[in-house]
Amino acid sequence: EMKVERVSYSVMTPSAARGMLEAIFWKPEFHWQVREIAVLKPVRHFSILRNEVKSKATVSTAQSWEISGGGYFADDDRAQRHTLALRDVAYIIRADIALAPHAQNEGTAKYRDQFRRRVARGQCHHTPYLGCREFAASFGSASEDDKPIDLTDDLGLMLFDMDYAPDKSGRGEPRFFHARLESGVLQVQRYLYECAGEG
């Protein structure tokens, strides 16, 4: 959306919440459908400036250097990028398990229980993160003391998810929805998944 500079939404997006859940527990028999994101701490931002490189390292480029000489010099490829990110966040994610067609007879209870056991043990497939990999996120079970903040706000257009091309090229089109925080809770309407063909 912002083209060059990174700016965080005021609340975690549904696709980021799904990424958190998949980092903890994923199987090809189901996918997560996020229903609510409850914001537990006040929305606060911080600003950072980072030196980043503009190009990606590829195997073919490295192989050509081996044959014809040359190399990579970060000083010639550096750009300074600004990020406006959220700080000190805490959320409760409520989500449903949507079974894949080949797993319809299994029921969702066993996957829900496996997920809860993994959360209780602190297990994950890979470390969950928010936005960039350096913003690692911790997770745990919600407690009775966890209450959403008292904030109602129109958040405007927010990324719902990416619609990826069926040719497996990795190209995708962003899909947005109108987000609203009601008493600290962002509701994700079911029709958004129906539009994506996820039932």
PDB file of C-alpha atoms in Angstrom:
ATOM      1  CA  GLU A   1       0.000   0.000   0.000  1.00  0.00           C
ATOM      2  CA  MET A   2       2.688   2.476   1.006  1.00  0.00           C
ATOM      3  CA  LYS A   3       4.974   1.450  -1.904  1.00  0.00           C
ATOM      4  CA  VAL A   4       8.363   2.097  -0.264  1.00  0.00           C
ATOM      5  CA  GLU A   5       8.021   2.847   3.430  1.00  0.00           C
ATOM      6  CA  ARG A   6       6.591   0.222   5.766  1.00  0.00           C
ATOM      7  CA  VAL A   7       3.694   1.352   7.949  1.00  0.00           C
ATOM      8  CA  SER A   8       1.903  -1.046  10.289  1.00  0.00           C
ATOM      9  CA  TYR A   9      -1.860  -1.174  10.505  1.00  0.00           C
ATOM     10  CA  SER A  10      -3.243  -0.190  13.904  1.00  0.00           C
ATOM     11  CA  VAL A  11      -4.220  -3.826  14.519  1.00  0.00           C
ATOM     12  CA  MET A  12      -2.807  -7.126  13.341  1.00  0.00           C
ATOM     13  CA  THR A  13      -4.378  -8.202  10.028  1.00  0.00           C
ATOM     14  CA  PRO A  14      -6.389 -11.432   9.659  1.00  0.00           C
ATOM     15  CA  SER A  15      -3.658 -12.870   7.409  1.00  0.00           C
ATOM     16  CA  ALA A  16      -1.012 -12.102  10.059  1.00  0.00           C
ATOM     17  CA  ALA A  17      -3.193 -13.816  12.675  1.00  0.00           C
ATOM     18  CA  ARG A  18      -3.552 -16.845  10.388  1.00  0.00           C
ATOM     19  CA  GLY A  19       0.233 -16.870   9.951  1.00  0.00           C
ATOM     20  CA  MET A  20       0.646 -16.957  13.741  1.00  0.00           C
ATOM     21  CA  LEU A  21      -1.737 -19.915  14.045  1.00  0.00           C
ATOM     22  CA  GLU A  22      -0.069 -21.788  11.177  1.00  0.00           C
ATOM     23  CA  ALA A  23       3.354 -21.261  12.770  1.00  0.00           C
ATOM     24  CA  ILE A  24       2.061 -23.081  15.840  1.00  0.00           C
ATOM     25  CA  PHE A  25       0.016 -25.813  14.135  1.00  0.00           C
ATOM     26  CA  TRP A  26      -0.573 -26.542  10.465  1.00  0.00           C
ATOM     27  CA  LYS A  27      -1.768 -29.618   8.598  1.00  0.00           C
ATOM     28  CA  PRO A  28      -2.944 -30.039   4.988  1.00  0.00           C
ATOM     29  CA  GLU A  29      -6.273 -31.403   6.291  1.00  0.00           C
ATOM     30  CA  PHE A  30      -7.526 -27.966   7.366  1.00  0.00           C
ATOM     31  CA  HIS A  31      -6.988 -24.219   7.232  1.00  0.00           C
ATOM     32  CA  TRP A  32      -7.601 -21.481   9.782  1.00  0.00           C
ATOM     33  CA  GLN A  33     -10.396 -18.923   9.436  1.00  0.00           C
ATOM     34  CA  VAL A  34      -9.843 -16.002  11.808  1.00  0.00           C
ATOM     35  CA  ARG A  35     -13.107 -14.694  13.317  1.00  0.00           C
ATOM     36  CA  GLU A  36     -11.976 -12.103  15.885  1.00  0.00           C
ATOM     37  CA  ILE A  37      -8.841 -10.298  16.936  1.00  0.00           C
ATOM     38  CA  ALA A  38      -9.127  -8.782  20.414  1.00  0.00           C
ATOM     39  CA  VAL A  39      -6.649  -5.975  21.165  1.00  0.00           C
ATOM     40  CA  LEU A  40      -5.404  -6.210  24.756  1.00  0.00           C
ATOM     41  CA  LYS A  41      -2.976  -3.257  24.926  1.00  0.00           C
ATOM     42  CA  PRO A  42      -3.210   0.362  23.758  1.00  0.00           C
ATOM     43  CA  VAL A  43      -2.142   0.943  20.139  1.00  0.00           C
ATOM     44  CA  ARG A  44       1.365   2.440  20.199  1.00  0.00           C
ATOM     45  CA  HIS A  45       3.900   2.939  17.419  1.00  0.00           C
ATOM     46  CA  PHE A  46       7.658   3.326  17.171  1.00  0.00           C
ATOM     47  CA  SER A  47       9.859   4.393  14.303  1.00  0.00           C
ATOM     48  CA  ILE A  48      13.036   2.687  13.100  1.00  0.00           C
ATOM     49  CA  LEU A  49      15.477   3.352  10.275  1.00  0.00           C
ATOM     50  CA  ARG A  50      17.331   0.386   8.804  1.00  0.00           C
ATOM     51  CA  ASN A  51      19.979  -0.119   6.159  1.00  0.00           C
ATOM     52  CA  GLU A  52      18.719  -2.724   3.707  1.00  0.00           C
ATOM     53  CA  VAL A  53      19.948  -4.085   0.417  1.00  0.00           C
ATOM     54  CA  LYS A  54      17.829  -3.544  -2.691  1.00  0.00           C
ATOM     55  CA  SER A  55      18.486  -6.790  -4.583  1.00  0.00           C
ATOM     56  CA  LYS A  56      17.956 -10.444  -3.732  1.00  0.00           C
ATOM     57  CA  ALA A  57      20.731 -13.017  -3.687  1.00  0.00           C
ATOM     58  CA  THR A  58      20.200 -15.711  -6.299  1.00  0.00           C
ATOM     59  CA  VAL A  59      22.026 -18.952  -6.988  1.00  0.00           C
ATOM     60  CA  SER A  60      22.502 -18.116 -10.690  1.00  0.00           C
ATOM     61  CA  THR A  61      24.194 -14.799  -9.874  1.00  0.00           C
ATOM     62  CA  ALA A  62      26.560 -16.449  -7.405  1.00  0.00           C
ATOM     63  CA  GLN A  63      27.397 -19.144  -9.980  1.00  0.00           C
ATOM     64  CA  SER A  64      28.178 -16.501 -12.609  1.00  0.00           C
ATOM     65  CA  TRP A  65      30.567 -14.788 -10.178  1.00  0.00           C
ATOM     66  CA  GLU A  66      32.344 -18.097  -9.705  1.00  0.00           C
ATOM     67  CA  ILE A  67      32.859 -18.442 -13.458  1.00  0.00           C
ATOM     68  CA  SER A  68      33.549 -14.859 -14.530  1.00  0.00           C
ATOM     69  CA  GLY A  69      34.697 -13.277 -11.275  1.00  0.00           C
ATOM     70  CA  GLY A  70      33.082 -10.456  -9.416  1.00  0.00           C
ATOM     71  CA  GLY A  71      31.072 -10.442  -6.243  1.00  0.00           C
ATOM     72  CA  TYR A  72      28.620  -8.575  -4.146  1.00  0.00           C
ATOM     73  CA  PHE A  73      29.323  -5.306  -2.362  1.00  0.00           C
ATOM     74  CA  ALA A  74      26.584  -4.263   0.042  1.00  0.00           C
ATOM     75  CA  ASP A  75      27.767  -0.640   0.094  1.00  0.00           C
ATOM     76  CA  ASP A  76      26.809  -0.309  -3.587  1.00  0.00           C
ATOM     77  CA  ASP A  77      23.366  -1.820  -3.054  1.00  0.00           C
ATOM     78  CA  ARG A  78      22.271  -0.244   0.204  1.00  0.00           C
ATOM     79  CA  ALA A  79      19.115   1.762   0.838  1.00  0.00           C
ATOM     80  CA  GLN A  80      17.860   3.298   4.043  1.00  0.00           C
ATOM     81  CA  ARG A  81      14.254   2.339   4.782  1.00  0.00           C
ATOM     82  CA  HIS A  82      11.919   3.740   7.386  1.00  0.00           C
ATOM     83  CA  THR A  83       9.437   1.572   9.306  1.00  0.00           C
ATOM     84  CA  LEU A  84       6.570   2.743  11.496  1.00  0.00           C
ATOM     85  CA  ALA A  85       5.702  -0.342  13.532  1.00  0.00           C
ATOM     86  CA  LEU A  86       3.515  -1.320  16.459  1.00  0.00           C
ATOM     87  CA  ARG A  87       5.082  -1.838  19.865  1.00  0.00           C
ATOM     88  CA  ASP A  88       4.131  -3.811  22.972  1.00  0.00           C
ATOM     89  CA  VAL A  89       1.210  -5.597  21.341  1.00  0.00           C
ATOM     90  CA  ALA A  90      -0.989  -8.325  22.785  1.00  0.00           C
ATOM     91  CA  TYR A  91      -3.930 -10.019  21.093  1.00  0.00           C
ATOM     92  CA  ILE A  92      -6.404 -12.830  21.528  1.00  0.00           C
ATOM     93  CA  ILE A  93      -7.105 -14.578  18.241  1.00  0.00           C
ATOM     94  CA  ARG A  94     -10.360 -16.485  17.839  1.00  0.00           C
ATOM     95  CA  ALA A  95     -10.454 -18.740  14.799  1.00  0.00           C
ATOM     96  CA  ASP A  96     -12.313 -21.688  13.308  1.00  0.00           C
ATOM     97  CA  ILE A  97     -10.844 -24.784  11.738  1.00  0.00           C
ATOM     98  CA  ALA A  98     -12.187 -25.313   8.203  1.00  0.00           C
ATOM     99  CA  LEU A  99     -11.631 -28.873   7.032  1.00  0.00           C
ATOM    100  CA  ALA A 100     -10.376 -29.617   3.533  1.00  0.00           C
ATOM    101  CA  PRO A 101     -12.706 -31.713   1.337  1.00  0.00           C
ATOM    102  CA  HIS A 102     -10.606 -34.860   1.791  1.00  0.00           C
ATOM    103  CA  ALA A 103     -10.834 -34.583   5.611  1.00  0.00           C
ATOM    104  CA  GLN A 104     -14.557 -33.821   6.073  1.00  0.00           C
ATOM    105  CA  ASN A 105     -15.199 -37.082   7.971  1.00  0.00           C
ATOM    106  CA  GLU A 106     -12.579 -36.440  10.643  1.00  0.00           C
ATOM    107  CA  GLY A 107     -14.178 -33.615  12.625  1.00  0.00           C
ATOM    108  CA  THR A 108     -12.396 -30.571  14.014  1.00  0.00           C
ATOM    109  CA  ALA A 109     -12.112 -31.605  17.688  1.00  0.00           C
ATOM    110  CA  LYS A 110      -8.864 -33.559  17.309  1.00  0.00           C
ATOM    111  CA  TYR A 111      -7.128 -30.655  15.535  1.00  0.00           C
ATOM    112  CA  ARG A 112      -8.419 -28.166  18.115  1.00  0.00           C
ATOM    113  CA  ASP A 113      -7.077 -30.352  20.926  1.00  0.00           C
ATOM    114  CA  GLN A 114      -3.713 -30.817  19.204  1.00  0.00           C
ATOM    115  CA  PHE A 115      -3.450 -27.058  18.774  1.00  0.00           C
ATOM    116  CA  ARG A 116      -4.250 -26.433  22.453  1.00  0.00           C
ATOM    117  CA  ARG A 117      -1.632 -28.977  23.568  1.00  0.00           C
ATOM    118  CA  ARG A 118       1.009 -27.328  21.369  1.00  0.00           C
ATOM    119  CA  VAL A 119       0.167 -23.886  22.808  1.00  0.00           C
ATOM    120  CA  ALA A 120       0.343 -25.211  26.378  1.00  0.00           C
ATOM    121  CA  ARG A 121       3.796 -26.730  25.682  1.00  0.00           C
ATOM    122  CA  GLY A 122       5.054 -23.682  23.762  1.00  0.00           C
ATOM    123  CA  GLN A 123       5.595 -25.761  20.610  1.00  0.00           C
ATOM    124  CA  CYS A 124       5.607 -24.329  17.089  1.00  0.00           C
ATOM    125  CA  HIS A 125       6.734 -25.370  13.601  1.00  0.00           C
ATOM    126  CA  HIS A 126       8.680 -22.112  13.275  1.00  0.00           C
ATOM    127  CA  THR A 127       8.919 -19.002  15.423  1.00  0.00           C
ATOM    128  CA  PRO A 128       5.821 -16.842  14.852  1.00  0.00           C
ATOM    129  CA  TYR A 129       6.514 -13.259  13.862  1.00  0.00           C
ATOM    130  CA  LEU A 130       4.559 -10.085  13.203  1.00  0.00           C
ATOM    131  CA  GLY A 131       5.272  -8.408   9.879  1.00  0.00           C
ATOM    132  CA  CYS A 132       9.044  -8.870   9.669  1.00  0.00           C
ATOM    133  CA  ARG A 133      10.954 -11.913  10.917  1.00  0.00           C
ATOM    134  CA  GLU A 134      12.917  -9.833  13.418  1.00  0.00           C
ATOM    135  CA  PHE A 135       9.634  -9.031  15.214  1.00  0.00           C
ATOM    136  CA  ALA A 136       9.317 -12.468  16.816  1.00  0.00           C
ATOM    137  CA  ALA A 137       6.128 -13.111  18.772  1.00  0.00           C
ATOM    138  CA  SER A 138       5.558 -15.192  21.881  1.00  0.00           C
ATOM    139  CA  PHE A 139       2.273 -17.012  22.433  1.00  0.00           C
ATOM    140  CA  GLY A 140       0.293 -18.727  25.160  1.00  0.00           C
ATOM    141  CA  SER A 141      -3.199 -19.521  26.340  1.00  0.00           C
ATOM    142  CA  ALA A 142      -5.508 -16.620  27.144  1.00  0.00           C
ATOM    143  CA  SER A 143      -6.357 -16.014  30.789  1.00  0.00           C
ATOM    144  CA  GLU A 144      -9.520 -14.680  32.421  1.00  0.00           C
ATOM    145  CA  ASP A 145      -7.706 -11.399  33.119  1.00  0.00           C
ATOM    146  CA  ASP A 146      -7.141 -10.737  29.407  1.00  0.00           C
ATOM    147  CA  LYS A 147      -9.721  -8.131  28.394  1.00  0.00           C
ATOM    148  CA  PRO A 148      -9.941  -6.085  25.178  1.00  0.00           C
ATOM    149  CA  ILE A 149      -9.184  -2.392  25.441  1.00  0.00           C
ATOM    150  CA  ASP A 150     -12.094   0.039  25.482  1.00  0.00           C
ATOM    151  CA  LEU A 151     -11.656   1.468  21.998  1.00  0.00           C
ATOM    152  CA  THR A 152     -14.079   1.779  19.098  1.00  0.00           C
ATOM    153  CA  ASP A 153     -12.540   3.095  15.887  1.00  0.00           C
ATOM    154  CA  ASP A 154     -12.933   2.959  12.128  1.00  0.00           C
ATOM    155  CA  LEU A 155      -9.666   1.462  10.846  1.00  0.00           C
ATOM    156  CA  GLY A 156     -10.468   1.985   7.157  1.00  0.00           C
ATOM    157  CA  LEU A 157      -9.297  -0.455   4.487  1.00  0.00           C
ATOM    158  CA  MET A 158      -7.187  -3.316   5.812  1.00  0.00           C
ATOM    159  CA  LEU A 159      -5.513  -6.222   4.082  1.00  0.00           C
ATOM    160  CA  PHE A 160      -7.596  -9.366   4.446  1.00  0.00           C
ATOM    161  CA  ASP A 161      -5.369 -11.765   2.540  1.00  0.00           C
ATOM    162  CA  MET A 162      -3.682 -12.466  -0.782  1.00  0.00           C
ATOM    163  CA  ASP A 163      -5.417 -14.256  -3.654  1.00  0.00           C
ATOM    164  CA  TYR A 164      -2.609 -16.251  -5.249  1.00  0.00           C
ATOM    165  CA  ALA A 165      -2.544 -17.188  -8.915  1.00  0.00           C
ATOM    166  CA  PRO A 166      -3.509 -20.843  -9.581  1.00  0.00           C
ATOM    167  CA  ASP A 167      -0.375 -21.349 -11.734  1.00  0.00           C
ATOM    168  CA  LYS A 168       1.799 -21.662  -8.571  1.00  0.00           C
ATOM    169  CA  SER A 169       3.903 -18.681  -9.692  1.00  0.00           C
ATOM    170  CA  GLY A 170       3.642 -17.047  -6.270  1.00  0.00           C
ATOM    171  CA  ARG A 171       2.019 -13.932  -7.737  1.00  0.00           C
ATOM    172  CA  GLY A 172      -0.928 -12.686  -5.750  1.00  0.00           C
ATOM    173  CA  GLU A 173      -3.500  -9.944  -5.641  1.00  0.00           C
ATOM    174  CA  PRO A 174      -4.193  -8.272  -2.289  1.00  0.00           C
ATOM    175  CA  ARG A 175      -7.790  -8.355  -1.057  1.00  0.00           C
ATOM    176  CA  PHE A 176      -8.963  -5.660   1.344  1.00  0.00           C
ATOM    177  CA  PHE A 177     -11.942  -5.207   3.644  1.00  0.00           C
ATOM    178  CA  HIS A 178     -13.343  -2.351   5.696  1.00  0.00           C
ATOM    179  CA  ALA A 179     -12.076  -2.897   9.249  1.00  0.00           C
ATOM    180  CA  ARG A 180     -13.694  -1.571  12.386  1.00  0.00           C
ATOM    181  CA  LEU A 181     -12.662  -1.984  16.003  1.00  0.00           C
ATOM    182  CA  GLU A 182     -15.679  -2.356  18.319  1.00  0.00           C
ATOM    183  CA  SER A 183     -14.875  -2.251  22.044  1.00  0.00           C
ATOM    184  CA  GLY A 184     -11.350  -3.448  21.269  1.00  0.00           C
ATOM    185  CA  VAL A 185     -12.402  -6.332  18.990  1.00  0.00           C
ATOM    186  CA  LEU A 186     -11.905  -6.580  15.228  1.00  0.00           C
ATOM    187  CA  GLN A 187     -14.572  -8.828  13.717  1.00  0.00           C
ATOM    188  CA  VAL A 188     -13.696 -10.749  10.541  1.00  0.00           C
ATOM    189  CA  GLN A 189     -16.926 -11.443   8.685  1.00  0.00           C
ATOM    190  CA  ARG A 190     -17.575 -14.934   7.342  1.00  0.00           C
ATOM    191  CA  TYR A 191     -18.436 -13.645   3.844  1.00  0.00           C
ATOM    192  CA  LEU A 192     -14.752 -12.718   3.326  1.00  0.00           C
ATOM    193  CA  TYR A 193     -13.860 -16.417   3.375  1.00  0.00           C
ATOM    194  CA  GLU A 194     -16.817 -17.284   1.182  1.00  0.00           C
ATOM    195  CA  CYS A 195     -15.599 -14.766  -1.411  1.00  0.00           C
ATOM    196  CA  ALA A 196     -12.219 -16.517  -1.303  1.00  0.00           C
ATOM    197  CA  GLY A 197     -13.901 -19.882  -1.929  1.00  0.00           C
ATOM    198  CA  GLU A 198     -12.982 -21.191   1.525  1.00  0.00           C
ATOM    199  CA  GLY A 199     -16.539 -21.773   2.770  1.00  0.00           C
TER     200      GLY A 199
END
